[in-house]
Every structure is written in C-alpha cells, then in structure tokens.
Amino acid sequence: MSGARFVHAPMTQFPVVDDCLQVGGVSLMQLAERVGRTPFYAYDRSLITQRVELLRQHLPAQVHLHYAIKANPMPAVVQHLAKLVDGLDIASGGELKVALASGMNPEAISFAGPGKTDKELTAAVAAGIVVNLESEREMDRIAVLGKRLGTRPRVAVRVNPDFELKSSGMKMGGGPKQFGIDAERVPAALAQIGELDFDFQGFHIFCGSQNLRAEAIIEAQAKTLELAVKLAKDAPSPVRLLNMGGGFGIPYFPGEMSFDIAAVGTSLGRLLNGIDPLLAQAQVVVELGRYLVGEAGIYVCRIIDRKISRGHVFLVTDGGLHHHLAASGNFGQVIRKNYPVAVGNKVVGREREIASVVGPLCTPLDLLADNMELAKADVGDLIVVFQSGAYGLTASPTAFLSHPAPAEVLV
Ligand SMILES: *Cc1c(COP(=O)(O)O)cnc(C)c1O
C-alpha cells in the first residue's frame, strides 16, 4: 500500500468527549455502569445504519444488499439490520431461527455452507428460503426432502469459481475447495436440476473475504458476472438470482486503510448496465458481513492489574482471547498484528507509555495489544478494542478456562 505509514486507520467513528469514548451518545464509563459488568461488546446502532446508507449511496440502485449473519448473529443486531437491508444470508440452522425471528421475508433469506444436515435442509425447505447447493449430493438429498414435504425447494447453485479474489484475507473460491460445485461441473448439475422438482433461482459465487483493494474487488466482480453469463447458458430456467458475494474488507491493522467504495460502486454500475440479456431477469445481490457491522462494534474490558516485568508494562484485564480470538491474533492471521486499541476513558491521556494488554488466561497467546503506545492507564480503567463488531464473541472459544462469557449490548 503506497504511502501508508504503519499506523492504524483513525477510529473516528466514535466521538470522544472529555477524553472518554462515546458509544451511541453514551459515555463509555456510564455505559459500563449500565451494562453492569465488564467485559462486554457494544455495537452502535447508528453506525450500522450509516454504513447501510453509505452502501446505498454508492452501489447501483438495482443491487440488493444482504447481511451475512455469521459476522454478528446477536438477535438485536440482526433485527436492526433486517429493517435496513434486502435480505439475510445464513450458514446454519441456528442462524435460520435468528433470521426468521427478525421478520425478514423468508424468500429473501439464503442458506450457504457445506455439510448441511437433513434437519437443517428440512427446516430451510419448510421455511421457503433459498438453499445454495454446495454439492451434487446435497442436491440429491434436498430433492428427496422436497418430495417428502410436497414442496418444490428453492435452490441456487453455489459455484466454486475458476478464479480467486486477489489479495483477499480469506480465499473462499478458486482451486480445490469445500465450498460450492466446481464451475466446470455446474453445467451437468444444472441439467440434473432441470430433471428434479426444484424451483431454480440462480447462482451464488463468493470468492473471498476481507479485501481492501478496490481494483481486486472490481476485477472479481467482472469475472463473477462473466462466469455467471457462461453458466446461465445451461440453466434450466431463466436466472432470477445472482449472489455475487462481497468480500468488502475493513482496516484492522497498521498500514491498512478503507477501500474506495465509490470506485467499486461506479464499476459495478457500469458492469450491470452492460449486462448480458441472459442475466437481465436476475436480481443481483451483494452479501456483506464485516463491512456492515465490524466498525460499529467495540470490545471493552477492565484493567485488573498493572505490573512491570523487567521494565515492560503489562496491563492485565478481565477480558482476552477467550472473548476475542481475532484481536489476540489467533483467528486466521499468519503474523500477529495489533488491532486498534485505546484506553476508553483516557483516549489521549495526560501521559503516554508503551504497554502490552493481556488477559487472564494462562497462555502467552492471551494478548490484546503487544507493545502499543497507549495513555498511561491504571487498575479500573477500560481498555477498548476497535473494529470488533464482526467475528468477535461468536468466533471465540468462550469456554476456554471457564471464565464468564462477555455481555453484549446494542446501543
Ligand atoms: C462469511 C461469509 C460472508 C461474509 O463475509 P465478510 O467477510 O464478513 O463480509 C459472505 N458470504 C458467505 C457465503 C460467507 O460464508
């Protein structure tokens, strides 16, 4: 990334009043009292709303926006988003319950993920949601279930594309993958779908996550449309749904910056204007998780001890890896880097120092900030980890060492 100094992107989404962070208009100290305990996750409702508005402003008007629930399945968050987006994407039977309870129209819910059980598939067919087929065997299984239920299952084919999303944090397509049906096998699968009693919807092509390069996202979208046109030639009925995935990333680490959403929106508008007639009837969907909720959330824990070991300051907190695996560096990172962290009630502070923030677990992996410049903090102060609205609580091993789970609030 040219010209990037190796500092964190500024976390200006949360205002600071009297050197204390504000969440949803509430000062962090007051919020901690209101929650009644630490650690906790707090999500700012208005920041989530603003993020949807930003996307609506830049993405072409005909594009539907879906929320991928696994990023943050807190029911209050899902209910808030259900009123703002056009659909929900789920990845388990548990998420199906949360999605249906949110009031979202079942026709706008789709279910992706390998290894769906008969129970999950039955619930999905009975609910009338779209199932993204991850394999030929899943296709055969759901056909049997549909017959038993007397319903035509609404299905889309998840395609494992023959390309990758470049510079993606997590590659979800291209090469051999457990996700979707390999692009070259899709024509045969479509012929089968035509013979079975399915309500064929279209395609789901998701190539990767956490991308911060607009050019890479633009290239992937162009290739996705190209592949969809090619596959549409063999579709048993007109393609009505094209879920193009998402992959929009957020800046977590020093040197990372937000990508140019305006450039992605403009390019997608151009691509859709010139779309092949084979896809003219297709509802185009972009599905996003972390981009919608990640920057709206913080993780908050309290300093229990301050100790100095051989000249190095350790701020020991009541929170850690068991609540926030990703911030500890153990959720898919190759080299550990610090998330943006601050002392929430002393954002600038009177004095600053280099310190490490650790948790209560008996492992050196339990590290929330390694050698970071922070306000000089003491016992009772609140440590805040930013960019924590996605893949936080539910992506962490909360049972490890049997500490209580953190609270969660939507403010
Ligand atoms: C996890 C997932 C997403 C969301 O990914 P983000 O990086 O959080 O945007 C979208 N689609 C599918 C199919 C997923 O599995």
PDB file of C-alpha atoms in Angstrom, residues 18-270:
ATOM      1  CA  ASP A  18     -13.699  14.843  27.938  1.00  0.00           C
ATOM      2  CA  ASP A  19     -11.191  12.258  26.755  1.00  0.00           C
ATOM      3  CA  CYS A  20     -13.821   9.496  27.096  1.00  0.00           C
ATOM      4  CA  LEU A  21     -15.156   7.450  24.182  1.00  0.00           C
ATOM      5  CA  GLN A  22     -18.883   7.767  23.382  1.00  0.00           C
ATOM      6  CA  VAL A  23     -20.947   4.864  22.068  1.00  0.00           C
ATOM      7  CA  GLY A  24     -24.370   5.694  20.683  1.00  0.00           C
ATOM      8  CA  GLY A  25     -24.189   9.032  22.512  1.00  0.00           C
ATOM      9  CA  VAL A  26     -23.384   7.405  25.870  1.00  0.00           C
ATOM     10  CA  SER A  27     -20.029   7.858  27.586  1.00  0.00           C
ATOM     11  CA  LEU A  28     -18.154   4.593  27.950  1.00  0.00           C
ATOM     12  CA  MET A  29     -17.879   4.870  31.764  1.00  0.00           C
ATOM     13  CA  GLN A  30     -21.627   5.338  32.002  1.00  0.00           C
ATOM     14  CA  LEU A  31     -22.242   2.519  29.529  1.00  0.00           C
ATOM     15  CA  ALA A  32     -20.105   0.172  31.638  1.00  0.00           C
ATOM     16  CA  GLU A  33     -22.291   1.009  34.657  1.00  0.00           C
ATOM     17  CA  ARG A  34     -25.406   0.461  32.580  1.00  0.00           C
ATOM     18  CA  VAL A  35     -24.218  -2.924  31.354  1.00  0.00           C
ATOM     19  CA  GLY A  36     -23.359  -3.769  34.946  1.00  0.00           C
ATOM     20  CA  ARG A  37     -20.154  -5.633  34.276  1.00  0.00           C
ATOM     21  CA  THR A  38     -17.101  -5.998  32.132  1.00  0.00           C
ATOM     22  CA  PRO A  39     -16.064  -7.345  29.699  1.00  0.00           C
ATOM     23  CA  PHE A  40     -18.689  -6.533  27.116  1.00  0.00           C
ATOM     24  CA  TYR A  41     -19.203  -5.946  23.436  1.00  0.00           C
ATOM     25  CA  ALA A  42     -21.034  -2.763  22.446  1.00  0.00           C
ATOM     26  CA  TYR A  43     -22.454  -2.136  18.986  1.00  0.00           C
ATOM     27  CA  ASP A  44     -23.533   1.317  17.856  1.00  0.00           C
ATOM     28  CA  ARG A  45     -26.893   1.156  16.085  1.00  0.00           C
ATOM     29  CA  SER A  46     -26.497   4.481  14.291  1.00  0.00           C
ATOM     30  CA  LEU A  47     -23.103   3.483  12.879  1.00  0.00           C
ATOM     31  CA  ILE A  48     -24.674   0.341  11.387  1.00  0.00           C
ATOM     32  CA  THR A  49     -27.440   2.464   9.864  1.00  0.00           C
ATOM     33  CA  GLN A  50     -24.874   4.915   8.461  1.00  0.00           C
ATOM     34  CA  ARG A  51     -22.935   2.070   6.880  1.00  0.00           C
ATOM     35  CA  VAL A  52     -26.023   0.805   5.052  1.00  0.00           C
ATOM     36  CA  GLU A  53     -26.672   4.375   3.861  1.00  0.00           C
ATOM     37  CA  LEU A  54     -23.096   4.639   2.568  1.00  0.00           C
ATOM     38  CA  LEU A  55     -23.578   1.451   0.557  1.00  0.00           C
ATOM     39  CA  ARG A  56     -26.940   2.603  -0.806  1.00  0.00           C
ATOM     40  CA  GLN A  57     -25.304   5.847  -1.865  1.00  0.00           C
ATOM     41  CA  HIS A  58     -22.541   4.146  -3.837  1.00  0.00           C
ATOM     42  CA  LEU A  59     -23.876   0.808  -5.077  1.00  0.00           C
ATOM     43  CA  PRO A  60     -26.191   0.746  -8.112  1.00  0.00           C
ATOM     44  CA  ALA A  61     -29.829   1.121  -7.045  1.00  0.00           C
ATOM     45  CA  GLN A  62     -30.858  -2.258  -8.503  1.00  0.00           C
ATOM     46  CA  VAL A  63     -28.358  -4.164  -6.340  1.00  0.00           C
ATOM     47  CA  HIS A  64     -29.829  -5.872  -3.293  1.00  0.00           C
ATOM     48  CA  LEU A  65     -27.858  -5.776  -0.097  1.00  0.00           C
ATOM     49  CA  HIS A  66     -27.755  -8.876   2.107  1.00  0.00           C
ATOM     50  CA  TYR A  67     -26.340  -9.251   5.590  1.00  0.00           C
ATOM     51  CA  ALA A  68     -24.288 -12.405   6.268  1.00  0.00           C
ATOM     52  CA  ILE A  69     -25.388 -13.170   9.818  1.00  0.00           C
ATOM     53  CA  LYS A  70     -22.346 -15.149  10.875  1.00  0.00           C
ATOM     54  CA  ALA A  71     -20.376 -11.897  11.182  1.00  0.00           C
ATOM     55  CA  ASN A  72     -22.563 -10.943  14.160  1.00  0.00           C
ATOM     56  CA  PRO A  73     -25.643 -13.021  14.967  1.00  0.00           C
ATOM     57  CA  MET A  74     -26.743 -11.027  18.049  1.00  0.00           C
ATOM     58  CA  PRO A  75     -30.554 -11.048  17.596  1.00  0.00           C
ATOM     59  CA  ALA A  76     -30.872  -7.298  18.291  1.00  0.00           C
ATOM     60  CA  VAL A  77     -28.247  -6.552  15.613  1.00  0.00           C
ATOM     61  CA  VAL A  78     -29.922  -8.859  13.102  1.00  0.00           C
ATOM     62  CA  GLN A  79     -33.329  -7.303  13.832  1.00  0.00           C
ATOM     63  CA  HIS A  80     -31.899  -3.815  13.345  1.00  0.00           C
ATOM     64  CA  LEU A  81     -30.309  -4.800  10.040  1.00  0.00           C
ATOM     65  CA  ALA A  82     -33.374  -6.720   8.862  1.00  0.00           C
ATOM     66  CA  LYS A  83     -35.188  -3.393   8.599  1.00  0.00           C
ATOM     67  CA  LEU A  84     -32.382  -1.818   6.564  1.00  0.00           C
ATOM     68  CA  VAL A  85     -31.163  -4.473   4.125  1.00  0.00           C
ATOM     69  CA  ASP A  86     -32.919  -6.521   1.440  1.00  0.00           C
ATOM     70  CA  GLY A  87     -32.063  -9.999   2.652  1.00  0.00           C
ATOM     71  CA  LEU A  88     -30.145 -12.175   5.088  1.00  0.00           C
ATOM     72  CA  ASP A  89     -27.616 -14.909   4.416  1.00  0.00           C
ATOM     73  CA  ILE A  90     -27.318 -17.712   6.905  1.00  0.00           C
ATOM     74  CA  ALA A  91     -24.915 -20.595   7.392  1.00  0.00           C
ATOM     75  CA  SER A  92     -26.630 -22.874   9.936  1.00  0.00           C
ATOM     76  CA  GLY A  93     -29.966 -23.993  11.348  1.00  0.00           C
ATOM     77  CA  GLY A  94     -29.317 -21.779  14.377  1.00  0.00           C
ATOM     78  CA  GLU A  95     -28.879 -18.732  12.161  1.00  0.00           C
ATOM     79  CA  LEU A  96     -32.069 -19.697  10.309  1.00  0.00           C
ATOM     80  CA  LYS A  97     -34.004 -19.269  13.569  1.00  0.00           C
ATOM     81  CA  VAL A  98     -32.461 -15.838  14.197  1.00  0.00           C
ATOM     82  CA  ALA A  99     -33.126 -14.783  10.597  1.00  0.00           C
ATOM     83  CA  LEU A 100     -36.782 -15.877  10.642  1.00  0.00           C
ATOM     84  CA  ALA A 101     -37.361 -14.259  14.047  1.00  0.00           C
ATOM     85  CA  SER A 102     -36.052 -10.957  12.661  1.00  0.00           C
ATOM     86  CA  GLY A 103     -39.159 -10.670  10.498  1.00  0.00           C
ATOM     87  CA  MET A 104     -37.227 -10.825   7.223  1.00  0.00           C
ATOM     88  CA  ASN A 105     -39.259 -12.235   4.335  1.00  0.00           C
ATOM     89  CA  PRO A 106     -38.167 -15.927   4.012  1.00  0.00           C
ATOM     90  CA  GLU A 107     -37.849 -15.510   0.241  1.00  0.00           C
ATOM     91  CA  ALA A 108     -35.001 -13.068   0.888  1.00  0.00           C
ATOM     92  CA  ILE A 109     -33.080 -15.462   3.135  1.00  0.00           C
ATOM     93  CA  SER A 110     -30.469 -17.774   1.647  1.00  0.00           C
ATOM     94  CA  PHE A 111     -28.576 -20.627   3.231  1.00  0.00           C
ATOM     95  CA  ALA A 112     -24.971 -21.379   2.251  1.00  0.00           C
ATOM     96  CA  GLY A 113     -22.377 -23.649   3.790  1.00  0.00           C
ATOM     97  CA  PRO A 114     -21.052 -27.181   3.375  1.00  0.00           C
ATOM     98  CA  GLY A 115     -22.309 -30.062   5.473  1.00  0.00           C
ATOM     99  CA  LYS A 116     -25.920 -29.032   5.953  1.00  0.00           C
ATOM    100  CA  THR A 117     -27.756 -31.756   7.869  1.00  0.00           C
ATOM    101  CA  ASP A 118     -31.129 -33.231   6.842  1.00  0.00           C
ATOM    102  CA  LYS A 119     -32.653 -31.392   9.778  1.00  0.00           C
ATOM    103  CA  GLU A 120     -31.273 -28.059   8.580  1.00  0.00           C
ATOM    104  CA  LEU A 121     -32.291 -28.700   4.968  1.00  0.00           C
ATOM    105  CA  THR A 122     -35.796 -29.731   6.041  1.00  0.00           C
ATOM    106  CA  ALA A 123     -36.218 -26.569   8.113  1.00  0.00           C
ATOM    107  CA  ALA A 124     -34.931 -24.464   5.206  1.00  0.00           C
ATOM    108  CA  VAL A 125     -37.297 -26.041   2.663  1.00  0.00           C
ATOM    109  CA  ALA A 126     -40.236 -25.815   5.062  1.00  0.00           C
ATOM    110  CA  ALA A 127     -39.444 -22.132   5.661  1.00  0.00           C
ATOM    111  CA  GLY A 128     -39.328 -21.428   1.932  1.00  0.00           C
ATOM    112  CA  ILE A 129     -35.848 -19.898   1.941  1.00  0.00           C
ATOM    113  CA  VAL A 130     -33.283 -20.307  -0.849  1.00  0.00           C
ATOM    114  CA  VAL A 131     -30.751 -23.091  -0.347  1.00  0.00           C
ATOM    115  CA  ASN A 132     -27.381 -22.590  -2.000  1.00  0.00           C
ATOM    116  CA  LEU A 133     -26.358 -26.071  -3.107  1.00  0.00           C
ATOM    117  CA  GLU A 134     -22.815 -26.882  -2.089  1.00  0.00           C
ATOM    118  CA  SER A 135     -22.501 -30.292  -3.782  1.00  0.00           C
ATOM    119  CA  GLU A 136     -24.246 -32.698  -6.128  1.00  0.00           C
ATOM    120  CA  ARG A 137     -25.044 -34.956  -3.168  1.00  0.00           C
ATOM    121  CA  GLU A 138     -26.705 -32.077  -1.331  1.00  0.00           C
ATOM    122  CA  MET A 139     -28.801 -31.510  -4.459  1.00  0.00           C
ATOM    123  CA  ASP A 140     -29.982 -35.142  -4.438  1.00  0.00           C
ATOM    124  CA  ARG A 141     -30.715 -35.026  -0.697  1.00  0.00           C
ATOM    125  CA  ILE A 142     -32.779 -31.878  -0.900  1.00  0.00           C
ATOM    126  CA  ALA A 143     -34.752 -33.289  -3.832  1.00  0.00           C
ATOM    127  CA  VAL A 144     -35.790 -36.239  -1.633  1.00  0.00           C
ATOM    128  CA  LEU A 145     -36.725 -33.902   1.234  1.00  0.00           C
ATOM    129  CA  GLY A 146     -38.752 -31.697  -1.088  1.00  0.00           C
ATOM    130  CA  LYS A 147     -40.740 -34.678  -2.277  1.00  0.00           C
ATOM    131  CA  ARG A 148     -41.476 -35.762   1.281  1.00  0.00           C
ATOM    132  CA  LEU A 149     -42.605 -32.233   2.201  1.00  0.00           C
ATOM    133  CA  GLY A 150     -44.611 -31.800  -1.000  1.00  0.00           C
ATOM    134  CA  THR A 151     -42.729 -28.551  -1.729  1.00  0.00           C
ATOM    135  CA  ARG A 152     -40.506 -27.526  -4.606  1.00  0.00           C
ATOM    136  CA  PRO A 153     -37.271 -26.490  -2.865  1.00  0.00           C
ATOM    137  CA  ARG A 154     -35.989 -23.062  -3.911  1.00  0.00           C
ATOM    138  CA  VAL A 155     -32.356 -23.640  -4.839  1.00  0.00           C
ATOM    139  CA  ALA A 156     -29.379 -21.769  -6.203  1.00  0.00           C
ATOM    140  CA  VAL A 157     -26.082 -23.340  -7.182  1.00  0.00           C
ATOM    141  CA  ARG A 158     -23.071 -22.209  -5.233  1.00  0.00           C
ATOM    142  CA  VAL A 159     -20.256 -22.150  -7.733  1.00  0.00           C
ATOM    143  CA  ASN A 160     -16.614 -22.682  -6.854  1.00  0.00           C
ATOM    144  CA  PRO A 161     -15.221 -20.282  -9.425  1.00  0.00           C
ATOM    145  CA  ASP A 162     -12.181 -20.921 -11.577  1.00  0.00           C
ATOM    146  CA  PHE A 163     -10.547 -17.715 -10.307  1.00  0.00           C
ATOM    147  CA  GLU A 164      -9.629 -16.203  -6.934  1.00  0.00           C
ATOM    148  CA  LEU A 165     -10.252 -12.866  -5.285  1.00  0.00           C
ATOM    149  CA  LYS A 166      -6.748 -11.397  -5.336  1.00  0.00           C
ATOM    150  CA  SER A 167      -5.202 -10.085  -2.100  1.00  0.00           C
ATOM    151  CA  SER A 168      -8.092 -11.396  -0.094  1.00  0.00           C
ATOM    152  CA  GLY A 169      -7.743 -12.055   3.628  1.00  0.00           C
ATOM    153  CA  MET A 170      -9.607 -15.340   3.247  1.00  0.00           C
ATOM    154  CA  LYS A 171      -9.967 -17.158  -0.060  1.00  0.00           C
ATOM    155  CA  MET A 172     -13.313 -18.876  -0.470  1.00  0.00           C
ATOM    156  CA  GLY A 173     -13.125 -19.917  -4.105  1.00  0.00           C
ATOM    157  CA  GLY A 174     -10.733 -20.976  -6.840  1.00  0.00           C
ATOM    158  CA  GLY A 175      -8.712 -24.208  -6.848  1.00  0.00           C
ATOM    159  CA  PRO A 176      -9.989 -27.180  -4.860  1.00  0.00           C
ATOM    160  CA  LYS A 177     -12.435 -26.006  -2.189  1.00  0.00           C
ATOM    161  CA  GLN A 178     -15.024 -27.460   0.179  1.00  0.00           C
ATOM    162  CA  PHE A 179     -17.385 -24.689  -0.905  1.00  0.00           C
ATOM    163  CA  GLY A 180     -19.717 -24.970  -3.865  1.00  0.00           C
ATOM    164  CA  ILE A 181     -19.692 -27.025  -7.047  1.00  0.00           C
ATOM    165  CA  ASP A 182     -16.639 -26.589  -9.293  1.00  0.00           C
ATOM    166  CA  ALA A 183     -17.536 -24.259 -12.177  1.00  0.00           C
ATOM    167  CA  GLU A 184     -16.696 -26.908 -14.790  1.00  0.00           C
ATOM    168  CA  ARG A 185     -19.176 -29.359 -13.206  1.00  0.00           C
ATOM    169  CA  VAL A 186     -22.014 -26.844 -12.928  1.00  0.00           C
ATOM    170  CA  PRO A 187     -23.481 -27.477 -16.443  1.00  0.00           C
ATOM    171  CA  ALA A 188     -24.043 -31.148 -15.553  1.00  0.00           C
ATOM    172  CA  ALA A 189     -25.544 -30.170 -12.177  1.00  0.00           C
ATOM    173  CA  LEU A 190     -27.900 -27.735 -13.925  1.00  0.00           C
ATOM    174  CA  ALA A 191     -29.088 -30.498 -16.255  1.00  0.00           C
ATOM    175  CA  GLN A 192     -29.892 -32.581 -13.149  1.00  0.00           C
ATOM    176  CA  ILE A 193     -31.702 -29.665 -11.516  1.00  0.00           C
ATOM    177  CA  GLY A 194     -33.860 -29.400 -14.644  1.00  0.00           C
ATOM    178  CA  GLU A 195     -34.940 -33.008 -14.189  1.00  0.00           C
ATOM    179  CA  LEU A 196     -35.639 -32.732 -10.457  1.00  0.00           C
ATOM    180  CA  ASP A 197     -38.582 -30.894  -8.959  1.00  0.00           C
ATOM    181  CA  PHE A 198     -36.807 -27.678  -7.988  1.00  0.00           C
ATOM    182  CA  ASP A 199     -37.663 -24.009  -8.122  1.00  0.00           C
ATOM    183  CA  PHE A 200     -34.333 -22.939  -9.635  1.00  0.00           C
ATOM    184  CA  GLN A 201     -33.241 -19.448  -8.599  1.00  0.00           C
ATOM    185  CA  GLY A 202     -29.736 -18.901  -9.909  1.00  0.00           C
ATOM    186  CA  PHE A 203     -26.169 -18.727  -8.739  1.00  0.00           C
ATOM    187  CA  HIS A 204     -24.114 -17.874  -5.696  1.00  0.00           C
ATOM    188  CA  ILE A 205     -20.494 -17.050  -6.454  1.00  0.00           C
ATOM    189  CA  PHE A 206     -18.421 -15.971  -3.461  1.00  0.00           C
ATOM    190  CA  CYS A 207     -14.688 -15.802  -3.908  1.00  0.00           C
ATOM    191  CA  GLY A 208     -13.244 -14.264  -0.774  1.00  0.00           C
ATOM    192  CA  SER A 209     -13.384 -12.056   2.275  1.00  0.00           C
ATOM    193  CA  GLN A 210     -11.638  -9.065   3.831  1.00  0.00           C
ATOM    194  CA  ASN A 211     -10.402  -7.339   0.693  1.00  0.00           C
ATOM    195  CA  LEU A 212      -9.150  -3.771   0.960  1.00  0.00           C
ATOM    196  CA  ARG A 213      -8.182  -3.248  -2.679  1.00  0.00           C
ATOM    197  CA  ALA A 214     -10.913  -1.729  -4.838  1.00  0.00           C
ATOM    198  CA  GLU A 215      -9.197  -2.916  -8.043  1.00  0.00           C
ATOM    199  CA  ALA A 216      -9.196  -6.520  -6.810  1.00  0.00           C
ATOM    200  CA  ILE A 217     -12.892  -6.356  -5.861  1.00  0.00           C
ATOM    201  CA  ILE A 218     -13.737  -4.768  -9.230  1.00  0.00           C
ATOM    202  CA  GLU A 219     -11.834  -7.462 -11.101  1.00  0.00           C
ATOM    203  CA  ALA A 220     -13.555 -10.218  -9.127  1.00  0.00           C
ATOM    204  CA  GLN A 221     -16.985  -8.708  -9.828  1.00  0.00           C
ATOM    205  CA  ALA A 222     -16.263  -8.554 -13.559  1.00  0.00           C
ATOM    206  CA  LYS A 223     -15.089 -12.181 -13.581  1.00  0.00           C
ATOM    207  CA  THR A 224     -18.083 -13.251 -11.483  1.00  0.00           C
ATOM    208  CA  LEU A 225     -20.513 -11.736 -13.998  1.00  0.00           C
ATOM    209  CA  GLU A 226     -18.618 -13.298 -16.882  1.00  0.00           C
ATOM    210  CA  LEU A 227     -18.788 -16.718 -15.239  1.00  0.00           C
ATOM    211  CA  ALA A 228     -22.489 -16.271 -14.412  1.00  0.00           C
ATOM    212  CA  VAL A 229     -23.275 -15.489 -18.063  1.00  0.00           C
ATOM    213  CA  LYS A 230     -21.377 -18.564 -19.190  1.00  0.00           C
ATOM    214  CA  LEU A 231     -23.213 -20.794 -16.704  1.00  0.00           C
ATOM    215  CA  ALA A 232     -26.607 -19.206 -17.436  1.00  0.00           C
ATOM    216  CA  LYS A 233     -26.475 -20.762 -20.921  1.00  0.00           C
ATOM    217  CA  ASP A 234     -27.097 -24.153 -19.288  1.00  0.00           C
ATOM    218  CA  ALA A 235     -29.674 -23.004 -16.732  1.00  0.00           C
ATOM    219  CA  PRO A 236     -32.945 -24.994 -16.749  1.00  0.00           C
ATOM    220  CA  SER A 237     -34.951 -21.753 -16.426  1.00  0.00           C
ATOM    221  CA  PRO A 238     -34.120 -18.042 -16.500  1.00  0.00           C
ATOM    222  CA  VAL A 239     -31.643 -16.946 -13.831  1.00  0.00           C
ATOM    223  CA  ARG A 240     -33.578 -14.922 -11.263  1.00  0.00           C
ATOM    224  CA  LEU A 241     -30.902 -14.563  -8.618  1.00  0.00           C
ATOM    225  CA  LEU A 242     -27.211 -13.790  -8.831  1.00  0.00           C
ATOM    226  CA  ASN A 243     -25.487 -13.532  -5.475  1.00  0.00           C
ATOM    227  CA  MET A 244     -22.079 -12.051  -6.301  1.00  0.00           C
ATOM    228  CA  GLY A 245     -20.616 -12.445  -2.809  1.00  0.00           C
ATOM    229  CA  GLY A 246     -18.946  -9.447  -1.268  1.00  0.00           C
ATOM    230  CA  GLY A 247     -15.512  -9.521   0.228  1.00  0.00           C
ATOM    231  CA  PHE A 248     -15.550  -5.863   1.294  1.00  0.00           C
ATOM    232  CA  GLY A 249     -12.902  -5.519   3.988  1.00  0.00           C
ATOM    233  CA  ILE A 250     -12.315  -3.128   6.874  1.00  0.00           C
ATOM    234  CA  PRO A 251      -8.947  -1.844   8.137  1.00  0.00           C
ATOM    235  CA  TYR A 252      -7.763  -3.819  11.154  1.00  0.00           C
ATOM    236  CA  PHE A 253      -4.004  -3.489  11.213  1.00  0.00           C
ATOM    237  CA  PRO A 254      -1.350  -0.754  10.975  1.00  0.00           C
ATOM    238  CA  GLY A 255      -0.925   0.419   7.389  1.00  0.00           C
ATOM    239  CA  GLU A 256      -4.424  -0.685   6.293  1.00  0.00           C
ATOM    240  CA  MET A 257      -6.966   1.820   5.003  1.00  0.00           C
ATOM    241  CA  SER A 258     -10.619   1.683   3.959  1.00  0.00           C
ATOM    242  CA  PHE A 259     -11.070   0.758   0.292  1.00  0.00           C
ATOM    243  CA  ASP A 260     -12.655   3.080  -2.264  1.00  0.00           C
ATOM    244  CA  ILE A 261     -16.350   2.118  -2.125  1.00  0.00           C
ATOM    245  CA  ALA A 262     -17.209   4.839  -4.668  1.00  0.00           C
ATOM    246  CA  ALA A 263     -14.895   3.237  -7.247  1.00  0.00           C
ATOM    247  CA  VAL A 264     -16.413  -0.210  -6.641  1.00  0.00           C
ATOM    248  CA  GLY A 265     -19.941   1.197  -6.942  1.00  0.00           C
ATOM    249  CA  THR A 266     -19.181   3.037 -10.176  1.00  0.00           C
ATOM    250  CA  SER A 267     -17.582  -0.011 -11.738  1.00  0.00           C
ATOM    251  CA  LEU A 268     -20.447  -2.291 -10.712  1.00  0.00           C
ATOM    252  CA  GLY A 269     -22.930   0.184 -12.183  1.00  0.00           C
ATOM    253  CA  ARG A 270     -21.080   0.055 -15.488  1.00  0.00           C
TER     254      ARG A 270
END
